[in-house]
Amino acid sequence: MRTYFDHEKLDVYQLELRFITWVTRLLAKIKQRPTDARVAEVSDQLDRASLSSLLNTAEGNGRRRRQMRAKFFDDARGSVTECAACLDALVAKGTCTEQEVEEGKEMLVRIASMLTKLIALFDSSSSSVVREEPPDAEFDDENEEEGENDYSECLRLMHTLMQYRHEAIHSKLLKIRDKYSMLHLDVLILIYHFAKICSGNILEIGAFIGGATIAAAFGVCDSGTRKKLIAIEPGGSVKHKRLGTRNIFRDLERNLARQRVSELVTTIKGRSFDPATISAVNETLGADKIGLLILDADAAKRRDIECYCDRFADGCWMVIDDYYGIGTNAKITPSRADVEALTTAGYLQPLGFYGWSTWVGRWNGPQR
């Protein structure tokens, strides 16, 4: 059978389809036999449970959040054990023999085992006690690795970046980078791309004098859709050979005006974690979600993420600077510790490292 969706590539999904085919034949035989109403109820329940397992597996594979994936896979496993109980009931009622249901029970054991492994993969709190197979049994058709999906998305992102290098936006953002940004050109291109494709609004924490803000604004323009772009910057001054400024916030607004994107950007002067700033962001967003977070402020990455995570869309794109570096950058170690802690907890999905020190990924954390 030709596959069109990712869930169709799962071995467990294909095995569930085989079980449904087997169950359909079994139920057809049962209907030809004299049965009472109670047996008909068991047959109907077996039919529903077999479909429930298949549908929950498909939906679980389509979820981005690890906990939601685990939940749907767990629901699918529950339906599998329900199928097994229905087969036992048919034997107990004398409708089927043990030999007739043996093939189905063997398939259910394999399906339950594969789902158990998927649950363990996506939910660190899942119990290792629950097993539907002997401890030494191994199945070579277990290919449901989360890493495969992540790997494919990483490659797609790299290919997208390569394509942009041959488009006009590349030279346009190169000029923006030289004038207004300390970020690598590749990072600005990805910010442009995410702003263009994201389903949601954009929040930037640490806008500096506007390089990334302008890149995101260009992406919003080229998306052809209305998106809110919010840039938080506390202001101050910076000594820098190329981008030194005595008034960061003033130069931010001037640069946005020079690039004719001021009307696309809501600038907020303040610290990201101040209640007044958080309130201003929430007021600007209204009921809308954030589809892209650009984080390039101080070293407290987790603090800023926790301030706004209740507004993140599922799969929100994340661009976090100061993840890697050498020399005297004091932000690197605490920044990396925050990102790695959130990644280990399953809240962040890493998709690569770009430029000199920038982490790129997606939000997999809880939705509120």
PDB file of C-alpha atoms in Angstrom, residues 8-262:
ATOM      1  CA  GLU A   8       1.259   5.053   7.754  1.00  0.00           C
ATOM      2  CA  LYS A   9       4.995   4.367   7.959  1.00  0.00           C
ATOM      3  CA  LEU A  10       4.704   3.069  11.521  1.00  0.00           C
ATOM      4  CA  ASP A  11       5.052  -0.689  11.791  1.00  0.00           C
ATOM      5  CA  VAL A  12       2.597  -0.728  14.673  1.00  0.00           C
ATOM      6  CA  TYR A  13       0.000   1.066  12.528  1.00  0.00           C
ATOM      7  CA  GLN A  14       0.399  -1.466   9.722  1.00  0.00           C
ATOM      8  CA  LEU A  15       0.095  -4.324  12.208  1.00  0.00           C
ATOM      9  CA  GLU A  16      -3.097  -2.775  13.598  1.00  0.00           C
ATOM     10  CA  LEU A  17      -4.494  -2.711  10.062  1.00  0.00           C
ATOM     11  CA  ARG A  18      -3.662  -6.402   9.703  1.00  0.00           C
ATOM     12  CA  PHE A  19      -5.471  -7.088  12.965  1.00  0.00           C
ATOM     13  CA  ILE A  20      -8.568  -5.221  11.746  1.00  0.00           C
ATOM     14  CA  THR A  21      -8.562  -7.352   8.588  1.00  0.00           C
ATOM     15  CA  TRP A  22      -8.296 -10.492  10.724  1.00  0.00           C
ATOM     16  CA  VAL A  23     -11.067  -9.318  13.092  1.00  0.00           C
ATOM     17  CA  THR A  24     -13.371  -8.529  10.167  1.00  0.00           C
ATOM     18  CA  ARG A  25     -13.067 -12.103   8.907  1.00  0.00           C
ATOM     19  CA  LEU A  26     -13.616 -13.491  12.422  1.00  0.00           C
ATOM     20  CA  LEU A  27     -16.739 -11.385  12.978  1.00  0.00           C
ATOM     21  CA  ALA A  28     -18.119 -12.487   9.619  1.00  0.00           C
ATOM     22  CA  LYS A  29     -17.796 -16.114  10.749  1.00  0.00           C
ATOM     23  CA  ILE A  30     -19.430 -15.358  14.115  1.00  0.00           C
ATOM     24  CA  LYS A  31     -22.456 -13.788  12.410  1.00  0.00           C
ATOM     25  CA  GLN A  32     -23.077 -17.045  10.579  1.00  0.00           C
ATOM     26  CA  ARG A  33     -23.297 -18.914  13.880  1.00  0.00           C
ATOM     27  CA  PRO A  34     -26.293 -18.975  16.219  1.00  0.00           C
ATOM     28  CA  THR A  35     -25.482 -16.443  18.963  1.00  0.00           C
ATOM     29  CA  ASP A  36     -27.337 -14.558  21.665  1.00  0.00           C
ATOM     30  CA  ALA A  37     -27.512 -10.787  22.187  1.00  0.00           C
ATOM     31  CA  ARG A  38     -24.689 -10.805  24.710  1.00  0.00           C
ATOM     32  CA  VAL A  39     -22.282 -12.297  22.162  1.00  0.00           C
ATOM     33  CA  ALA A  40     -23.345  -9.627  19.655  1.00  0.00           C
ATOM     34  CA  GLU A  41     -22.373  -6.979  22.225  1.00  0.00           C
ATOM     35  CA  VAL A  42     -18.920  -8.532  22.602  1.00  0.00           C
ATOM     36  CA  SER A  43     -18.495  -8.625  18.817  1.00  0.00           C
ATOM     37  CA  ASP A  44     -19.478  -4.965  18.484  1.00  0.00           C
ATOM     38  CA  GLN A  45     -17.095  -4.011  21.281  1.00  0.00           C
ATOM     39  CA  LEU A  46     -14.260  -5.932  19.602  1.00  0.00           C
ATOM     40  CA  ASP A  47     -14.927  -4.104  16.335  1.00  0.00           C
ATOM     41  CA  ARG A  48     -14.945  -0.682  18.051  1.00  0.00           C
ATOM     42  CA  ALA A  49     -11.827  -1.379  20.128  1.00  0.00           C
ATOM     43  CA  SER A  50      -9.805  -2.495  17.099  1.00  0.00           C
ATOM     44  CA  LEU A  51     -10.680   0.756  15.298  1.00  0.00           C
ATOM     45  CA  SER A  52      -9.962   2.801  18.432  1.00  0.00           C
ATOM     46  CA  SER A  53      -6.436   1.404  18.651  1.00  0.00           C
ATOM     47  CA  LEU A  54      -5.745   2.300  15.025  1.00  0.00           C
ATOM     48  CA  LEU A  55      -7.168   5.827  15.266  1.00  0.00           C
ATOM     49  CA  ASN A  56      -5.392   6.688  18.517  1.00  0.00           C
ATOM     50  CA  THR A  57      -2.065   5.531  17.080  1.00  0.00           C
ATOM     51  CA  ALA A  58      -2.518   7.722  14.008  1.00  0.00           C
ATOM     52  CA  GLU A  59      -3.534  10.774  16.034  1.00  0.00           C
ATOM     53  CA  GLY A  60      -0.763  10.264  18.578  1.00  0.00           C
ATOM     54  CA  ASN A  61       1.875  10.205  15.866  1.00  0.00           C
ATOM     55  CA  GLY A  62       0.601  13.551  14.585  1.00  0.00           C
ATOM     56  CA  ARG A  63       0.958  15.323  17.924  1.00  0.00           C
ATOM     57  CA  ARG A  64       4.039  17.454  18.582  1.00  0.00           C
ATOM     58  CA  ARG A  65       3.927  17.480  22.365  1.00  0.00           C
ATOM     59  CA  ARG A  66       5.630  14.442  23.842  1.00  0.00           C
ATOM     60  CA  GLN A  67       3.080  14.058  26.635  1.00  0.00           C
ATOM     61  CA  MET A  68       0.174  14.141  24.199  1.00  0.00           C
ATOM     62  CA  ARG A  69       1.841  11.532  22.011  1.00  0.00           C
ATOM     63  CA  ALA A  70       2.280   9.287  25.029  1.00  0.00           C
ATOM     64  CA  LYS A  71      -1.365   9.785  26.021  1.00  0.00           C
ATOM     65  CA  PHE A  72      -2.734   8.736  22.629  1.00  0.00           C
ATOM     66  CA  PHE A  73      -0.379   5.770  22.407  1.00  0.00           C
ATOM     67  CA  ASP A  74      -1.469   4.761  25.913  1.00  0.00           C
ATOM     68  CA  ASP A  75      -5.122   5.022  24.869  1.00  0.00           C
ATOM     69  CA  ALA A  76      -4.314   2.845  21.853  1.00  0.00           C
ATOM     70  CA  ARG A  77      -2.701   0.264  24.122  1.00  0.00           C
ATOM     71  CA  GLY A  78      -5.797   0.283  26.313  1.00  0.00           C
ATOM     72  CA  SER A  79      -7.913  -0.520  23.264  1.00  0.00           C
ATOM     73  CA  VAL A  80      -5.539  -3.374  22.397  1.00  0.00           C
ATOM     74  CA  THR A  81      -5.977  -4.995  25.804  1.00  0.00           C
ATOM     75  CA  GLU A  82      -9.719  -4.469  25.411  1.00  0.00           C
ATOM     76  CA  CYS A  83      -9.559  -6.424  22.138  1.00  0.00           C
ATOM     77  CA  ALA A  84      -7.726  -9.229  23.924  1.00  0.00           C
ATOM     78  CA  ALA A  85     -10.415  -9.316  26.621  1.00  0.00           C
ATOM     79  CA  CYS A  86     -13.139  -9.503  23.957  1.00  0.00           C
ATOM     80  CA  LEU A  87     -11.425 -12.491  22.344  1.00  0.00           C
ATOM     81  CA  ASP A  88     -11.206 -14.174  25.749  1.00  0.00           C
ATOM     82  CA  ALA A  89     -14.921 -13.517  26.266  1.00  0.00           C
ATOM     83  CA  LEU A  90     -15.787 -15.089  22.917  1.00  0.00           C
ATOM     84  CA  VAL A  91     -13.864 -18.208  23.911  1.00  0.00           C
ATOM     85  CA  ALA A  92     -15.436 -18.261  27.379  1.00  0.00           C
ATOM     86  CA  LYS A  93     -18.930 -18.055  25.868  1.00  0.00           C
ATOM     87  CA  GLY A  94     -18.167 -20.931  23.528  1.00  0.00           C
ATOM     88  CA  THR A  95     -18.552 -18.806  20.405  1.00  0.00           C
ATOM     89  CA  CYS A  96     -14.925 -19.310  19.324  1.00  0.00           C
ATOM     90  CA  THR A  97     -12.238 -21.844  20.099  1.00  0.00           C
ATOM     91  CA  GLU A  98      -8.818 -20.980  21.473  1.00  0.00           C
ATOM     92  CA  GLN A  99      -7.279 -22.010  18.157  1.00  0.00           C
ATOM     93  CA  GLU A 100      -9.516 -19.561  16.264  1.00  0.00           C
ATOM     94  CA  VAL A 101      -8.379 -16.553  18.299  1.00  0.00           C
ATOM     95  CA  GLU A 102      -4.725 -17.563  18.668  1.00  0.00           C
ATOM     96  CA  GLU A 103      -3.495 -15.640  15.599  1.00  0.00           C
ATOM     97  CA  GLY A 104      -5.296 -12.502  16.743  1.00  0.00           C
ATOM     98  CA  LYS A 105      -3.919 -12.763  20.274  1.00  0.00           C
ATOM     99  CA  GLU A 106      -0.377 -13.058  18.900  1.00  0.00           C
ATOM    100  CA  MET A 107      -0.845  -9.888  16.856  1.00  0.00           C
ATOM    101  CA  LEU A 108      -2.240  -8.082  19.894  1.00  0.00           C
ATOM    102  CA  VAL A 109       0.800  -9.069  21.963  1.00  0.00           C
ATOM    103  CA  ARG A 110       3.095  -7.548  19.332  1.00  0.00           C
ATOM    104  CA  ILE A 111       0.978  -4.394  18.977  1.00  0.00           C
ATOM    105  CA  ALA A 112       0.838  -3.862  22.750  1.00  0.00           C
ATOM    106  CA  SER A 113       4.589  -4.351  23.020  1.00  0.00           C
ATOM    107  CA  MET A 114       5.313  -1.800  20.315  1.00  0.00           C
ATOM    108  CA  LEU A 115       2.915   0.734  21.844  1.00  0.00           C
ATOM    109  CA  THR A 116       4.487   0.189  25.275  1.00  0.00           C
ATOM    110  CA  LYS A 117       7.879   1.102  23.827  1.00  0.00           C
ATOM    111  CA  LEU A 118       6.431   4.210  22.187  1.00  0.00           C
ATOM    112  CA  ILE A 119       4.877   5.290  25.473  1.00  0.00           C
ATOM    113  CA  ALA A 120       8.208   4.838  27.249  1.00  0.00           C
ATOM    114  CA  LEU A 121       9.908   6.854  24.511  1.00  0.00           C
ATOM    115  CA  PHE A 122       7.645   9.881  24.867  1.00  0.00           C
ATOM    116  CA  ASP A 123       6.682   9.742  28.549  1.00  0.00           C
ATOM    117  CA  SER A 124       9.517   9.395  31.048  1.00  0.00           C
ATOM    118  CA  SER A 125       6.983   8.755  33.824  1.00  0.00           C
ATOM    119  CA  SER A 126       5.559   5.646  32.160  1.00  0.00           C
ATOM    120  CA  SER A 127       5.915   2.400  34.092  1.00  0.00           C
ATOM    121  CA  SER A 128       8.404  -0.160  32.878  1.00  0.00           C
ATOM    122  CA  VAL A 129       6.454  -2.847  34.734  1.00  0.00           C
ATOM    123  CA  VAL A 130       3.713  -3.098  32.109  1.00  0.00           C
ATOM    124  CA  ARG A 131       4.760  -5.593  29.448  1.00  0.00           C
ATOM    125  CA  GLU A 132       2.765  -7.613  26.954  1.00  0.00           C
ATOM    126  CA  GLU A 133       5.711  -9.793  25.863  1.00  0.00           C
ATOM    127  CA  PRO A 134       8.393 -11.986  27.482  1.00  0.00           C
ATOM    128  CA  PRO A 135      11.388  -9.888  28.667  1.00  0.00           C
ATOM    129  CA  ASP A 136      13.726 -11.520  26.177  1.00  0.00           C
ATOM    130  CA  ALA A 137      11.457 -11.058  23.143  1.00  0.00           C
ATOM    131  CA  GLU A 138      12.695  -8.658  20.497  1.00  0.00           C
ATOM    132  CA  PHE A 139      10.990  -7.410  17.374  1.00  0.00           C
ATOM    133  CA  ASP A 140      13.072  -6.078  14.513  1.00  0.00           C
ATOM    134  CA  ASP A 141      10.121  -4.154  13.069  1.00  0.00           C
ATOM    135  CA  GLU A 142      10.220  -1.527  15.822  1.00  0.00           C
ATOM    136  CA  ASN A 143      11.085   1.631  13.912  1.00  0.00           C
ATOM    137  CA  GLU A 144       9.067   4.243  15.767  1.00  0.00           C
ATOM    138  CA  GLU A 145      12.028   6.410  16.727  1.00  0.00           C
ATOM    139  CA  GLU A 146      11.336  10.029  17.611  1.00  0.00           C
ATOM    140  CA  GLY A 147      14.818  10.858  16.373  1.00  0.00           C
ATOM    141  CA  GLU A 148      13.881   9.963  12.808  1.00  0.00           C
ATOM    142  CA  ASN A 149      11.275  12.729  12.656  1.00  0.00           C
ATOM    143  CA  ASP A 150      13.644  15.219  14.286  1.00  0.00           C
ATOM    144  CA  TYR A 151      16.418  14.247  11.888  1.00  0.00           C
ATOM    145  CA  SER A 152      14.174  14.782   8.862  1.00  0.00           C
ATOM    146  CA  GLU A 153      13.095  18.194  10.119  1.00  0.00           C
ATOM    147  CA  CYS A 154      16.729  19.187  10.725  1.00  0.00           C
ATOM    148  CA  LEU A 155      17.593  18.261   7.144  1.00  0.00           C
ATOM    149  CA  ARG A 156      14.602  20.174   5.789  1.00  0.00           C
ATOM    150  CA  LEU A 157      15.689  23.236   7.729  1.00  0.00           C
ATOM    151  CA  MET A 158      19.232  23.033   6.366  1.00  0.00           C
ATOM    152  CA  HIS A 159      17.903  22.598   2.838  1.00  0.00           C
ATOM    153  CA  THR A 160      15.612  25.607   3.270  1.00  0.00           C
ATOM    154  CA  LEU A 161      18.550  27.732   4.385  1.00  0.00           C
ATOM    155  CA  MET A 162      20.540  26.600   1.356  1.00  0.00           C
ATOM    156  CA  GLN A 163      17.688  27.621  -0.959  1.00  0.00           C
ATOM    157  CA  TYR A 164      17.479  31.097   0.556  1.00  0.00           C
ATOM    158  CA  ARG A 165      21.157  31.661  -0.237  1.00  0.00           C
ATOM    159  CA  HIS A 166      20.154  31.849  -3.905  1.00  0.00           C
ATOM    160  CA  GLU A 167      17.303  34.302  -3.381  1.00  0.00           C
ATOM    161  CA  ALA A 168      17.213  38.099  -3.208  1.00  0.00           C
ATOM    162  CA  ILE A 169      16.456  38.082   0.520  1.00  0.00           C
ATOM    163  CA  HIS A 170      19.971  36.750   1.156  1.00  0.00           C
ATOM    164  CA  SER A 171      21.716  39.915  -0.035  1.00  0.00           C
ATOM    165  CA  LYS A 172      19.005  42.064   1.541  1.00  0.00           C
ATOM    166  CA  LEU A 173      19.561  40.527   4.957  1.00  0.00           C
ATOM    167  CA  LEU A 174      23.325  40.648   4.521  1.00  0.00           C
ATOM    168  CA  LYS A 175      23.050  44.445   4.453  1.00  0.00           C
ATOM    169  CA  ILE A 176      20.791  44.388   7.523  1.00  0.00           C
ATOM    170  CA  ARG A 177      23.278  42.193   9.324  1.00  0.00           C
ATOM    171  CA  ASP A 178      26.194  44.510   8.565  1.00  0.00           C
ATOM    172  CA  LYS A 179      24.282  47.573   9.766  1.00  0.00           C
ATOM    173  CA  TYR A 180      22.205  46.383  12.685  1.00  0.00           C
ATOM    174  CA  SER A 181      22.990  42.897  14.004  1.00  0.00           C
ATOM    175  CA  MET A 182      25.566  40.785  15.827  1.00  0.00           C
ATOM    176  CA  LEU A 183      23.797  37.589  14.757  1.00  0.00           C
ATOM    177  CA  HIS A 184      25.119  35.407  11.952  1.00  0.00           C
ATOM    178  CA  LEU A 185      23.499  35.904   8.548  1.00  0.00           C
ATOM    179  CA  ASP A 186      22.187  32.318   8.581  1.00  0.00           C
ATOM    180  CA  VAL A 187      20.323  33.061  11.807  1.00  0.00           C
ATOM    181  CA  LEU A 188      18.726  36.185  10.341  1.00  0.00           C
ATOM    182  CA  ILE A 189      17.608  34.161   7.323  1.00  0.00           C
ATOM    183  CA  LEU A 190      16.004  31.547   9.576  1.00  0.00           C
ATOM    184  CA  ILE A 191      14.270  34.278  11.586  1.00  0.00           C
ATOM    185  CA  TYR A 192      12.909  35.662   8.314  1.00  0.00           C
ATOM    186  CA  HIS A 193      11.779  32.167   7.302  1.00  0.00           C
ATOM    187  CA  PHE A 194      10.093  31.358  10.623  1.00  0.00           C
ATOM    188  CA  ALA A 195       8.323  34.732  10.682  1.00  0.00           C
ATOM    189  CA  LYS A 196       7.094  34.035   7.175  1.00  0.00           C
ATOM    190  CA  ILE A 197       5.732  30.520   7.812  1.00  0.00           C
ATOM    191  CA  CYS A 198       4.760  30.494  11.497  1.00  0.00           C
ATOM    192  CA  SER A 199       1.121  30.143  12.441  1.00  0.00           C
ATOM    193  CA  GLY A 200       0.988  32.740  15.156  1.00  0.00           C
ATOM    194  CA  ASN A 201       2.600  35.972  16.218  1.00  0.00           C
ATOM    195  CA  ILE A 202       6.217  36.842  16.946  1.00  0.00           C
ATOM    196  CA  LEU A 203       7.819  37.835  20.242  1.00  0.00           C
ATOM    197  CA  GLU A 204      11.402  39.063  20.383  1.00  0.00           C
ATOM    198  CA  ILE A 205      13.132  39.491  23.733  1.00  0.00           C
ATOM    199  CA  GLY A 206      16.296  41.560  23.436  1.00  0.00           C
ATOM    200  CA  ALA A 207      15.806  43.444  20.177  1.00  0.00           C
ATOM    201  CA  PHE A 208      19.006  45.526  20.514  1.00  0.00           C
ATOM    202  CA  ILE A 209      19.074  47.970  17.568  1.00  0.00           C
ATOM    203  CA  GLY A 210      16.765  45.949  15.359  1.00  0.00           C
ATOM    204  CA  GLY A 211      18.640  43.500  13.139  1.00  0.00           C
ATOM    205  CA  ALA A 212      16.548  40.442  13.986  1.00  0.00           C
ATOM    206  CA  THR A 213      13.427  42.590  14.318  1.00  0.00           C
ATOM    207  CA  ILE A 214      13.819  43.830  10.753  1.00  0.00           C
ATOM    208  CA  ALA A 215      14.446  40.295   9.467  1.00  0.00           C
ATOM    209  CA  ALA A 216      11.244  39.123  11.165  1.00  0.00           C
ATOM    210  CA  ALA A 217       9.331  42.117   9.793  1.00  0.00           C
ATOM    211  CA  PHE A 218      10.463  41.254   6.259  1.00  0.00           C
ATOM    212  CA  GLY A 219       9.176  37.725   6.853  1.00  0.00           C
ATOM    213  CA  VAL A 220       5.809  39.023   8.032  1.00  0.00           C
ATOM    214  CA  CYS A 221       5.560  41.221   4.923  1.00  0.00           C
ATOM    215  CA  ASP A 222       6.323  38.320   2.604  1.00  0.00           C
ATOM    216  CA  SER A 223       3.919  35.987   4.407  1.00  0.00           C
ATOM    217  CA  GLY A 224       0.936  37.906   3.096  1.00  0.00           C
ATOM    218  CA  THR A 225      -0.860  37.472   6.434  1.00  0.00           C
ATOM    219  CA  ARG A 226      -1.436  39.762   9.380  1.00  0.00           C
ATOM    220  CA  LYS A 227       0.846  38.934  12.287  1.00  0.00           C
ATOM    221  CA  LYS A 228       1.755  40.852  15.406  1.00  0.00           C
ATOM    222  CA  LEU A 229       5.473  41.421  15.914  1.00  0.00           C
ATOM    223  CA  ILE A 230       6.407  42.460  19.452  1.00  0.00           C
ATOM    224  CA  ALA A 231       9.951  43.556  20.298  1.00  0.00           C
ATOM    225  CA  ILE A 232      11.044  43.972  23.932  1.00  0.00           C
ATOM    226  CA  GLU A 233      14.151  46.039  24.646  1.00  0.00           C
ATOM    227  CA  PRO A 234      15.164  47.606  27.988  1.00  0.00           C
ATOM    228  CA  GLY A 235      17.490  50.154  26.378  1.00  0.00           C
ATOM    229  CA  GLY A 236      20.838  51.398  27.593  1.00  0.00           C
ATOM    230  CA  SER A 237      24.158  51.768  25.788  1.00  0.00           C
ATOM    231  CA  VAL A 238      26.732  49.404  24.289  1.00  0.00           C
ATOM    232  CA  LYS A 239      30.365  49.826  23.324  1.00  0.00           C
ATOM    233  CA  HIS A 240      31.065  47.908  20.132  1.00  0.00           C
ATOM    234  CA  LYS A 241      33.469  48.436  17.257  1.00  0.00           C
ATOM    235  CA  ARG A 242      30.755  48.122  14.619  1.00  0.00           C
ATOM    236  CA  LEU A 243      27.426  48.523  16.413  1.00  0.00           C
ATOM    237  CA  GLY A 244      28.150  50.760  19.396  1.00  0.00           C
ATOM    238  CA  THR A 245      25.297  52.986  20.559  1.00  0.00           C
ATOM    239  CA  ARG A 246      24.619  55.445  23.354  1.00  0.00           C
ATOM    240  CA  ASN A 247      20.859  54.903  23.208  1.00  0.00           C
ATOM    241  CA  ILE A 248      19.784  51.406  22.182  1.00  0.00           C
ATOM    242  CA  PHE A 249      16.026  51.955  22.230  1.00  0.00           C
ATOM    243  CA  ARG A 250      16.211  55.203  20.270  1.00  0.00           C
ATOM    244  CA  ASP A 251      18.361  53.572  17.595  1.00  0.00           C
ATOM    245  CA  LEU A 252      16.036  50.566  17.483  1.00  0.00           C
ATOM    246  CA  GLU A 253      13.077  52.749  16.584  1.00  0.00           C
ATOM    247  CA  ARG A 254      15.135  54.801  14.118  1.00  0.00           C
ATOM    248  CA  ASN A 255      16.356  51.695  12.324  1.00  0.00           C
ATOM    249  CA  LEU A 256      12.855  50.256  12.073  1.00  0.00           C
ATOM    250  CA  ALA A 257      11.726  53.528  10.537  1.00  0.00           C
ATOM    251  CA  ARG A 258      14.639  53.565   8.079  1.00  0.00           C
ATOM    252  CA  GLN A 259      13.639  50.113   6.844  1.00  0.00           C
ATOM    253  CA  ARG A 260       9.970  51.155   6.711  1.00  0.00           C
ATOM    254  CA  VAL A 261       8.744  48.426   9.026  1.00  0.00           C
ATOM    255  CA  SER A 262       7.789  50.528  12.056  1.00  0.00           C
TER     256      SER A 262
END
